[in-house]
PDB file of C-alpha atoms in Angstrom:
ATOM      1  CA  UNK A 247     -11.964  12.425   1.091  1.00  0.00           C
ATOM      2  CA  UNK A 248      -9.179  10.662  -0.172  1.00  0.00           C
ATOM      3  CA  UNK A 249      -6.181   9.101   0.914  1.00  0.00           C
ATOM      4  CA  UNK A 250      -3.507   7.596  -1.340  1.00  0.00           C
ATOM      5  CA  UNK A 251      -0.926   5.449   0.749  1.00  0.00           C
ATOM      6  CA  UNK A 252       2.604   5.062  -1.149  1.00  0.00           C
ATOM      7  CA  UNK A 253       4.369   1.547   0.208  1.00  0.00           C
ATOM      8  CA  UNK A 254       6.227  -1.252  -0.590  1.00  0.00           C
ATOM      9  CA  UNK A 255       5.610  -4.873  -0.058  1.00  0.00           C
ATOM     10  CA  UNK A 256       9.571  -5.321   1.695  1.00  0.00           C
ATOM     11  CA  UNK A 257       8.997  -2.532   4.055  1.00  0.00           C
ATOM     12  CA  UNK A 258       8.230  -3.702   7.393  1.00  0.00           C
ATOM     13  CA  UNK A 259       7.253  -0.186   8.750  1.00  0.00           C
ATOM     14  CA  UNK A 260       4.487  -0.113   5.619  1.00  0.00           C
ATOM     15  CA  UNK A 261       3.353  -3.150   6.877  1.00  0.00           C
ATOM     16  CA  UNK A 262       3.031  -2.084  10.072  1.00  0.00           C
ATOM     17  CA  UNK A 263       1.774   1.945   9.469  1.00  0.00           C
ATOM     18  CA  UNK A 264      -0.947   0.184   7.284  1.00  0.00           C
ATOM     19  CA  UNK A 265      -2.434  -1.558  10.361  1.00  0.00           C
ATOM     20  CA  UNK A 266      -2.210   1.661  12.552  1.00  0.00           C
ATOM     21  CA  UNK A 267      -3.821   3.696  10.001  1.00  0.00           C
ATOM     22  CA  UNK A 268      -7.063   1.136   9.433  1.00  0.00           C
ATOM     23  CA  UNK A 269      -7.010   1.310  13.372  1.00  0.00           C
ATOM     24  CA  UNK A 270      -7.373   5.265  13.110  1.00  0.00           C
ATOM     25  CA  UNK A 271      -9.787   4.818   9.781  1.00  0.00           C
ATOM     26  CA  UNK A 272     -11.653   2.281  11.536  1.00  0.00           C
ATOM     27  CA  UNK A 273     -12.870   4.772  14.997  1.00  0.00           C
ATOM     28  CA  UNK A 274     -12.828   7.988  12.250  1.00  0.00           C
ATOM     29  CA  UNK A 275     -17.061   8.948  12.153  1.00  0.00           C
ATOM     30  CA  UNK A 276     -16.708   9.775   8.552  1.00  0.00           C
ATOM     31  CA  UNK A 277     -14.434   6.581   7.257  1.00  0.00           C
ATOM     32  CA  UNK A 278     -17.609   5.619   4.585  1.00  0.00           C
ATOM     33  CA  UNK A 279     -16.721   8.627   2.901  1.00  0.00           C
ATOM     34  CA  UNK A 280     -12.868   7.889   2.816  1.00  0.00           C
ATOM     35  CA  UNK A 281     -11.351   6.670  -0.302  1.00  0.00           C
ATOM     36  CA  UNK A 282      -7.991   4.472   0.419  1.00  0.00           C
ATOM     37  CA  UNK A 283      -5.947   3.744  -2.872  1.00  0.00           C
ATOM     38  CA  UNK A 284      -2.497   2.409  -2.530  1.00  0.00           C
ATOM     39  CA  UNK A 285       0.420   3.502  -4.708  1.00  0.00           C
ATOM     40  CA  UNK A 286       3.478   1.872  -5.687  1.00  0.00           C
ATOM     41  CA  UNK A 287       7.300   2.563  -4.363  1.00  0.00           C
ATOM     42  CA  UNK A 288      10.251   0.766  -4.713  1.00  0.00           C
ATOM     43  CA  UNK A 289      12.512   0.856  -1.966  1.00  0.00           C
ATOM     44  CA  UNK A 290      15.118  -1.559  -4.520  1.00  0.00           C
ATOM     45  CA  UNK A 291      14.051   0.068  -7.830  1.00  0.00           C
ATOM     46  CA  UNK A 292      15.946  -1.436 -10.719  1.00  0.00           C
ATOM     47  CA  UNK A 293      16.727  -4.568  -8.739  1.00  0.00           C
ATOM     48  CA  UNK A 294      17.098  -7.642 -10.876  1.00  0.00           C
ATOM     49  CA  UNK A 295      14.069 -10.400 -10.180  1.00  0.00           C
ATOM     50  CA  UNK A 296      16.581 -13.005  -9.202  1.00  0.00           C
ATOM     51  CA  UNK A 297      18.538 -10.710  -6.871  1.00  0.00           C
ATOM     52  CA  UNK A 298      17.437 -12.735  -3.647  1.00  0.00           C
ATOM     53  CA  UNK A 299      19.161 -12.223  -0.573  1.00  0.00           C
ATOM     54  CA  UNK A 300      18.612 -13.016   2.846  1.00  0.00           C
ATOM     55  CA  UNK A 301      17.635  -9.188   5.108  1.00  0.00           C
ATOM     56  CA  UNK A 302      19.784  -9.526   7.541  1.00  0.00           C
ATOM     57  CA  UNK A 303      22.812  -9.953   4.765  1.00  0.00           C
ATOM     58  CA  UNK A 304      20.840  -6.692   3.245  1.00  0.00           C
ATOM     59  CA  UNK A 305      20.854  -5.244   5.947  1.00  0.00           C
ATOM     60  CA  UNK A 306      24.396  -5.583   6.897  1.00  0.00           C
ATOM     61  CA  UNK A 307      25.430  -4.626   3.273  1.00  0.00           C
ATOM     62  CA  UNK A 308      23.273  -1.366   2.621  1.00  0.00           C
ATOM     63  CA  UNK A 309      23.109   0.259   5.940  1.00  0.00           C
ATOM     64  CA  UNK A 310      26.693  -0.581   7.581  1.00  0.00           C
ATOM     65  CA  UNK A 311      24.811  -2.674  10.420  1.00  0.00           C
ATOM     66  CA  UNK A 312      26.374  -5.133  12.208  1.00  0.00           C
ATOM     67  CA  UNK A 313      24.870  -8.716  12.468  1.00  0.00           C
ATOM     68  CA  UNK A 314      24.042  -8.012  16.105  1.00  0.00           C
ATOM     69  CA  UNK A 315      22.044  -4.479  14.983  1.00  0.00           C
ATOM     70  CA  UNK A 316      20.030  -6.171  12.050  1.00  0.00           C
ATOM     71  CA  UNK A 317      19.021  -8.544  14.787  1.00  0.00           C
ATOM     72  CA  UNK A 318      17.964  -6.366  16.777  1.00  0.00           C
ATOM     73  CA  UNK A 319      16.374  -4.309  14.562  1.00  0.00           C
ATOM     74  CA  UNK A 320      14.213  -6.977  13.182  1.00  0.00           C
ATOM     75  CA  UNK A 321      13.663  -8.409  16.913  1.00  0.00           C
ATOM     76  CA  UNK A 322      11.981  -4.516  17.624  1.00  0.00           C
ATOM     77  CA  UNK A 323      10.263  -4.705  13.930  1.00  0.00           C
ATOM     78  CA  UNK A 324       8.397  -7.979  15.697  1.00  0.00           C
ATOM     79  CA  UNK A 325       7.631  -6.455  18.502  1.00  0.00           C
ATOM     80  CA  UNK A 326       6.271  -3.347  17.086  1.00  0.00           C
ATOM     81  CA  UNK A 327       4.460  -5.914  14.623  1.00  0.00           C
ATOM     82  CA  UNK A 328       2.742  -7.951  17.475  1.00  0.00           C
ATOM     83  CA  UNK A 329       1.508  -4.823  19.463  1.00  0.00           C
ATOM     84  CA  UNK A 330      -0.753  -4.375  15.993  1.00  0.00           C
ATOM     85  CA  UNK A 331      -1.583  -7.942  16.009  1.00  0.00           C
ATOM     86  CA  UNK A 332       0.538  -9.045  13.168  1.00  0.00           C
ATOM     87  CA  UNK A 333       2.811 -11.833  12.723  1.00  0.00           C
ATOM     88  CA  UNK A 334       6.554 -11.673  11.716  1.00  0.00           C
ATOM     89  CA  UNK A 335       9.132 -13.731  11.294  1.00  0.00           C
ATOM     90  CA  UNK A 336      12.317 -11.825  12.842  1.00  0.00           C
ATOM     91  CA  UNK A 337      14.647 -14.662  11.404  1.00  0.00           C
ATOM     92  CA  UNK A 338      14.824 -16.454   7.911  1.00  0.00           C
ATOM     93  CA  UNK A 339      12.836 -13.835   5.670  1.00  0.00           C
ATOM     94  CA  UNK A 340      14.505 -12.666   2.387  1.00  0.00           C
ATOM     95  CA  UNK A 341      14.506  -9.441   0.024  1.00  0.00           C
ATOM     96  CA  UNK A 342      14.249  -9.022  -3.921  1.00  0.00           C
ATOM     97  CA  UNK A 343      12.638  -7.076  -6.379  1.00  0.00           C
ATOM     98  CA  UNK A 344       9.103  -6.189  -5.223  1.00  0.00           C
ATOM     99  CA  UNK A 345       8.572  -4.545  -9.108  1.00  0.00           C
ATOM    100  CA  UNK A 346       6.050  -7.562 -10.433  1.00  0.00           C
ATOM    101  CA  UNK A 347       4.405  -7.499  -7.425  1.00  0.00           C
ATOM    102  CA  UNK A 348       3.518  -3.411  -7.696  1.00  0.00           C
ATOM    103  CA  UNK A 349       2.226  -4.679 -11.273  1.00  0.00           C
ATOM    104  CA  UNK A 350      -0.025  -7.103  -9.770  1.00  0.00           C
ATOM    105  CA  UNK A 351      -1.520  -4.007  -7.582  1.00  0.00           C
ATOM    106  CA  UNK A 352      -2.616  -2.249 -10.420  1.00  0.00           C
ATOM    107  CA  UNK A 353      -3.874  -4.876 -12.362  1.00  0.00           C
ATOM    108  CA  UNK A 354      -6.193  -5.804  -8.893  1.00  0.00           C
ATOM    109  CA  UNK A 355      -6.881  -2.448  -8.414  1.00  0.00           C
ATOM    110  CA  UNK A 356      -8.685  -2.820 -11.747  1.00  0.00           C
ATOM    111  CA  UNK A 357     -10.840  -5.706 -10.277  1.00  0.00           C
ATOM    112  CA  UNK A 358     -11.621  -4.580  -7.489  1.00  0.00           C
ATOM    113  CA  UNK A 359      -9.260  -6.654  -5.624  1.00  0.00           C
ATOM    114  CA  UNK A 360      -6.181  -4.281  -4.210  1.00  0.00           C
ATOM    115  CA  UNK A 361      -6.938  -4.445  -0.479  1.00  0.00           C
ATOM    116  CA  UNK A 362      -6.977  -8.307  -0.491  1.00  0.00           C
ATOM    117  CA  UNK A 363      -3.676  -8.591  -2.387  1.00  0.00           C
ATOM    118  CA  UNK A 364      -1.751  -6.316  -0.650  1.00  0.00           C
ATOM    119  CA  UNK A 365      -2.503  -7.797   2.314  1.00  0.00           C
ATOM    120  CA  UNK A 366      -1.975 -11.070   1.147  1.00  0.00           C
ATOM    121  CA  UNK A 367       1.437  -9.831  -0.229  1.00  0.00           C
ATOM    122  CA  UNK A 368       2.307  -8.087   3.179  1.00  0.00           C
ATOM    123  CA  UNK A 369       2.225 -11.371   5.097  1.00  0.00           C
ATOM    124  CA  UNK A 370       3.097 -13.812   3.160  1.00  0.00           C
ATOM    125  CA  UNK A 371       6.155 -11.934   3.288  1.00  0.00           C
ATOM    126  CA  UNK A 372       6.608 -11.035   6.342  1.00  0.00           C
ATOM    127  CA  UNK A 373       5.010 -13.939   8.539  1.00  0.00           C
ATOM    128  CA  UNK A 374       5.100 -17.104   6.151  1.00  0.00           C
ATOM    129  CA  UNK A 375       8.424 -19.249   5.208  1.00  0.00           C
ATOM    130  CA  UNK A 376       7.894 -19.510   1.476  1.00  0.00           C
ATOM    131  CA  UNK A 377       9.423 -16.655  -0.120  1.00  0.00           C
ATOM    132  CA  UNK A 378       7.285 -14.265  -2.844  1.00  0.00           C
ATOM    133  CA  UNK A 379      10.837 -13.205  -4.185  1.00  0.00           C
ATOM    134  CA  UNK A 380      11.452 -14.696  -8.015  1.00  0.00           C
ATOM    135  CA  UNK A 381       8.198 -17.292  -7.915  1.00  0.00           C
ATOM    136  CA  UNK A 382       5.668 -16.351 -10.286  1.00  0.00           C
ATOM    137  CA  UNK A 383       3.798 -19.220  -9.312  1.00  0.00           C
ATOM    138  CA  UNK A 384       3.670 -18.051  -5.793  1.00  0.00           C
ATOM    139  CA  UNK A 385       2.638 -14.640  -6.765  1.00  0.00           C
ATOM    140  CA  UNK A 386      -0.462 -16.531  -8.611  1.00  0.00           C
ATOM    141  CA  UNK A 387      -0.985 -18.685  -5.927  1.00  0.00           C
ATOM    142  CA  UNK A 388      -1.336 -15.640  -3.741  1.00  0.00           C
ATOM    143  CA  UNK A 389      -3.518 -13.623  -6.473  1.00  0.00           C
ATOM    144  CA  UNK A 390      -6.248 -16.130  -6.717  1.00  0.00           C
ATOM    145  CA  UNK A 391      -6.694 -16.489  -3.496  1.00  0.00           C
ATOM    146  CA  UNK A 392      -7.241 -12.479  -3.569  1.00  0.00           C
ATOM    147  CA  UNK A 393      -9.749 -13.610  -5.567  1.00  0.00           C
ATOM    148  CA  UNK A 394      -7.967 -12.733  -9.261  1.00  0.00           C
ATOM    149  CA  UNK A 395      -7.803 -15.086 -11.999  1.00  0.00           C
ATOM    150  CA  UNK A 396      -4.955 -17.567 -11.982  1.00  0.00           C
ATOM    151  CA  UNK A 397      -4.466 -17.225 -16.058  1.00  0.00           C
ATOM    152  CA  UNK A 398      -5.138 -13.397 -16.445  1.00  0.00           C
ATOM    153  CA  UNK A 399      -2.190 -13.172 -13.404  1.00  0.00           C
ATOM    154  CA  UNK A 400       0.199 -15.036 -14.859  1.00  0.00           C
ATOM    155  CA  UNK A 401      -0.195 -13.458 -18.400  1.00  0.00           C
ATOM    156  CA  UNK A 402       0.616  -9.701 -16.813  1.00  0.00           C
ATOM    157  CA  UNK A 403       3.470 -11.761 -15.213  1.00  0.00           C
ATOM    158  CA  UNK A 404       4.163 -13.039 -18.793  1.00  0.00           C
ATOM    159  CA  UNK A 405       4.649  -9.381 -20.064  1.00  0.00           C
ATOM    160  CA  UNK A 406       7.194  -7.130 -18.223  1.00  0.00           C
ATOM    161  CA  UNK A 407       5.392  -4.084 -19.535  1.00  0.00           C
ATOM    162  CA  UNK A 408       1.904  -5.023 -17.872  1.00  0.00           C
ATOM    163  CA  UNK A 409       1.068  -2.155 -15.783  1.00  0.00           C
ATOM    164  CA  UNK A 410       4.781  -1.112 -15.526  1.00  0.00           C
ATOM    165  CA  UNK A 411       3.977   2.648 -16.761  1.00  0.00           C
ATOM    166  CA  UNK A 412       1.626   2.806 -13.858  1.00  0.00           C
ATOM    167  CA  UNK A 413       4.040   1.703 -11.059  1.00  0.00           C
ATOM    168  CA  UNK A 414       6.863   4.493 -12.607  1.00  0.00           C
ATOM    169  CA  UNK A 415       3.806   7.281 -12.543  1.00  0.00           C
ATOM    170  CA  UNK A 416       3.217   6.494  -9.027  1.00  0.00           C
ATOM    171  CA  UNK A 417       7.015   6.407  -8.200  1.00  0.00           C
ATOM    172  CA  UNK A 418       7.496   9.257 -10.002  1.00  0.00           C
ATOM    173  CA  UNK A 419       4.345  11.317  -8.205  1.00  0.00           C
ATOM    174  CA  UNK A 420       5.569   9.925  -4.868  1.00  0.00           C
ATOM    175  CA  UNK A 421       8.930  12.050  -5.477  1.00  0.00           C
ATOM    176  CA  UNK A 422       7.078  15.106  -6.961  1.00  0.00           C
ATOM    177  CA  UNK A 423       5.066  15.290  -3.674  1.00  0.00           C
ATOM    178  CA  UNK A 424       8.624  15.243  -2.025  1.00  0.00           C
ATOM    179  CA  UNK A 425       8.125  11.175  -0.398  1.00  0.00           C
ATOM    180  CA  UNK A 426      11.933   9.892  -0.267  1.00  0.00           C
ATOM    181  CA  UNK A 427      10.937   7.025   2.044  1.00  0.00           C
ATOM    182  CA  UNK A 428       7.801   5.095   2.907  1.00  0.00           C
ATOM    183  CA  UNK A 429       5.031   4.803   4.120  1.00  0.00           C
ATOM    184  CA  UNK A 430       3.937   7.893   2.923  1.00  0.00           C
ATOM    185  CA  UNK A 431       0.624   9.052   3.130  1.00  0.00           C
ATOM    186  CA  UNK A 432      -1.066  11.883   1.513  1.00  0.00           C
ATOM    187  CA  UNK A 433      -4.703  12.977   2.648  1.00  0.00           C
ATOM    188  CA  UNK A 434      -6.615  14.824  -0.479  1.00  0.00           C
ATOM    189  CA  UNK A 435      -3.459  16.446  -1.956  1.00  0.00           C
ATOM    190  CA  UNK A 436      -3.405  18.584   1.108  1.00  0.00           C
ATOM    191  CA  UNK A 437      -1.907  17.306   3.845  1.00  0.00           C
ATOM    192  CA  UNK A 438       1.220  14.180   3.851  1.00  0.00           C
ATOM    193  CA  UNK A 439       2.336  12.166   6.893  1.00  0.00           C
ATOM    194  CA  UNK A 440       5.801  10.276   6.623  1.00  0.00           C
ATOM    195  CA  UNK A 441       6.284   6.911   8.555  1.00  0.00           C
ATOM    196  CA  UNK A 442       4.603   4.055  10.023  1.00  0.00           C
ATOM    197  CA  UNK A 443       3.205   6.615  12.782  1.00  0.00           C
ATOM    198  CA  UNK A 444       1.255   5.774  16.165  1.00  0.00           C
ATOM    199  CA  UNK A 445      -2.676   5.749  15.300  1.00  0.00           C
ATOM    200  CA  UNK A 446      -2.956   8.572  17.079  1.00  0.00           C
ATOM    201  CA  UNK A 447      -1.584  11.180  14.735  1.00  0.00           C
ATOM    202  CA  UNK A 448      -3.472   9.158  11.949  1.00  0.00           C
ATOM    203  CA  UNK A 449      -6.622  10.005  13.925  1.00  0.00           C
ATOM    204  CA  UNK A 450      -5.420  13.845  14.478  1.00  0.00           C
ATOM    205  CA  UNK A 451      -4.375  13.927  10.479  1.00  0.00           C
ATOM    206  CA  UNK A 452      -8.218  12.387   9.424  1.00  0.00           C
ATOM    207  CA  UNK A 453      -9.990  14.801  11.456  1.00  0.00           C
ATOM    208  CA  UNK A 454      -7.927  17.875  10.494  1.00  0.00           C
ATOM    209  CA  UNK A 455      -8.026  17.090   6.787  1.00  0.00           C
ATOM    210  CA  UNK A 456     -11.903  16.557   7.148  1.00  0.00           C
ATOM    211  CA  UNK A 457     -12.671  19.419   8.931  1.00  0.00           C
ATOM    212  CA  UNK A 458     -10.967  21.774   6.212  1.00  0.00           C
ATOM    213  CA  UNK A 459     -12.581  20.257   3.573  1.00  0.00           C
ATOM    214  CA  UNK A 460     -13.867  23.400   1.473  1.00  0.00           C
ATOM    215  CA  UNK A 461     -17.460  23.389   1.265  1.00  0.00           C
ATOM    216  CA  UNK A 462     -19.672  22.657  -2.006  1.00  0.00           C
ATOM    217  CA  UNK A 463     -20.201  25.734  -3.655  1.00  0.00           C
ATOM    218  CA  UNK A 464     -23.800  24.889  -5.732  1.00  0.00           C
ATOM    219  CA  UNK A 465     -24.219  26.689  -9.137  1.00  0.00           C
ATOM    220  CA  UNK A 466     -27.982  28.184  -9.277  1.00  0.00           C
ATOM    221  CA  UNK A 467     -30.311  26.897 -11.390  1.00  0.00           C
ATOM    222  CA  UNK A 468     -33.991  26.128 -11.826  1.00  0.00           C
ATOM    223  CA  UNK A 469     -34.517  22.546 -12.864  1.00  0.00           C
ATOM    224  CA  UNK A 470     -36.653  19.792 -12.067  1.00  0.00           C
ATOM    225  CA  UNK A 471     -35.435  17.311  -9.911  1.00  0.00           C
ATOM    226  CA  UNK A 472     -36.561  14.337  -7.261  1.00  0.00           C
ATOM    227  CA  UNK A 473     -36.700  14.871  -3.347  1.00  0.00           C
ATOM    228  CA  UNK A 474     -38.169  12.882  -0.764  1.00  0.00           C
ATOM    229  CA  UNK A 475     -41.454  13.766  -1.191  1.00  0.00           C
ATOM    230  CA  UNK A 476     -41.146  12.880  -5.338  1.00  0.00           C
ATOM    231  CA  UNK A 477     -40.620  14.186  -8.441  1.00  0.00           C
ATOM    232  CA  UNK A 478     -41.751  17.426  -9.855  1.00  0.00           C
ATOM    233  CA  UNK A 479     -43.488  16.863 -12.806  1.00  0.00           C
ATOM    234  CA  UNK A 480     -43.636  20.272 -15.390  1.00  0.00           C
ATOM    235  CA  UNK A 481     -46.881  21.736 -15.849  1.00  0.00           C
ATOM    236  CA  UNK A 482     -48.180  22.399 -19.351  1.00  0.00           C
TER     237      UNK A 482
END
């Protein structure tokens, strides 16, 4: 089975929803057989790289908050955060253009490496002071330690067109399955759950999806082949 998670690295409920669901994945009696590959979406697409502002000025600006209900809002994001055992900074953190970063994904999804940047990404954003906004050298510093190559990172950084295709596919899928916010996940084209949900309905959502699985329909044919007890070998 597979499930393909569409997130972004400023969302704090991705960051969060992706620590509930691994909780659910982790107790699921089948999660060897799960597939997990992460997508890219942008809640800022078209940002400008050196569009850096602090979130609670964001905040403030794009929804029509007040100071005192960003604060508060980022006070329950902690909260909510710690209760999954994650850190978060509630004060100081910033926002920008996560686009490189969604390149770097794919290009460590090639390697291998996906999981380990992304969660990298995730909290060194949302639990460390330096920010990942407009630092190429950060992202690199972040990307080796995923285990990626310092020079192959920074030449995708180089080029603006690295991997870019793949991040507007995924963006674009994400809408075609009908995802206008994230997290969203989608379990074997079948079945979609929106938001950073209680683990819970993650477990409900594994089980169901497994369960209606269709079974393997074998095509007939006499061949040889190996079992446990050997190979058949022809006769003459």
């Amino acid at each position: 089975m597979r499930v393909e998670i569409w997130s972004d690295i400023a969302c704090p409920w991705c960051y969060v929803g992706k620590a509930r669901f691994e909780k659910a994945l982790a107790a699921f009696p089948h999660r060897e057989q799960v597939e997990v590959v992460h997508r890219s979406f942008e809640l800022d697409p078209g940002r400008a790289k050196d569009d850096i502002q602090p979130v609670l000025s964001m905040l403030t600006r794009k929804y029509g908050m007040s100071e005192a209900q960003a604060e508060a809002g980022e006070d329950n994001l902690g909260t909510q955060a710690a209760a999954e055992g994650l850190p978060y900074r509630t004060r100081g953190r910033d926002h920008g253009s996560t686009f490189d970063m969604h390149r770097l994904l794919h290009f460590a999804r090639e390697r291998g490496r996906q999981v380990e940047l992304l969660d990298l990404l995730y909290r060194a954003n949302f639990a460390e002071e330096r920010s990942v906004f407009n630092d190429d050298e950060r992202l690199v510093e972040l990307a080796g330690a995923a285990g990626l190559d310092a020079d192959a990172v920074r030449e995708v950084l180089a080029d603006p067109k690295a991997y870019a295709d793949e991040v507007r596919a995924d963006e674009r899928e994400a809408a075609e399955l009908g995802a206008n916010g994230v997290p969203f996940f989608v379990l074997d084209r079948k079945y979609g759950v929106s938001g950073a949900q209680p683990a819970e309905v993650f477990t409900r959502a594994l089980s169901q999806a497994w369960g209606e699985r269709p079974p393997l329909t074998l095509v007939d044919g006499d061949a040889e082949a190996c079992g446990p007890d050997g190979c058949a070998v022809p006769q003459q």
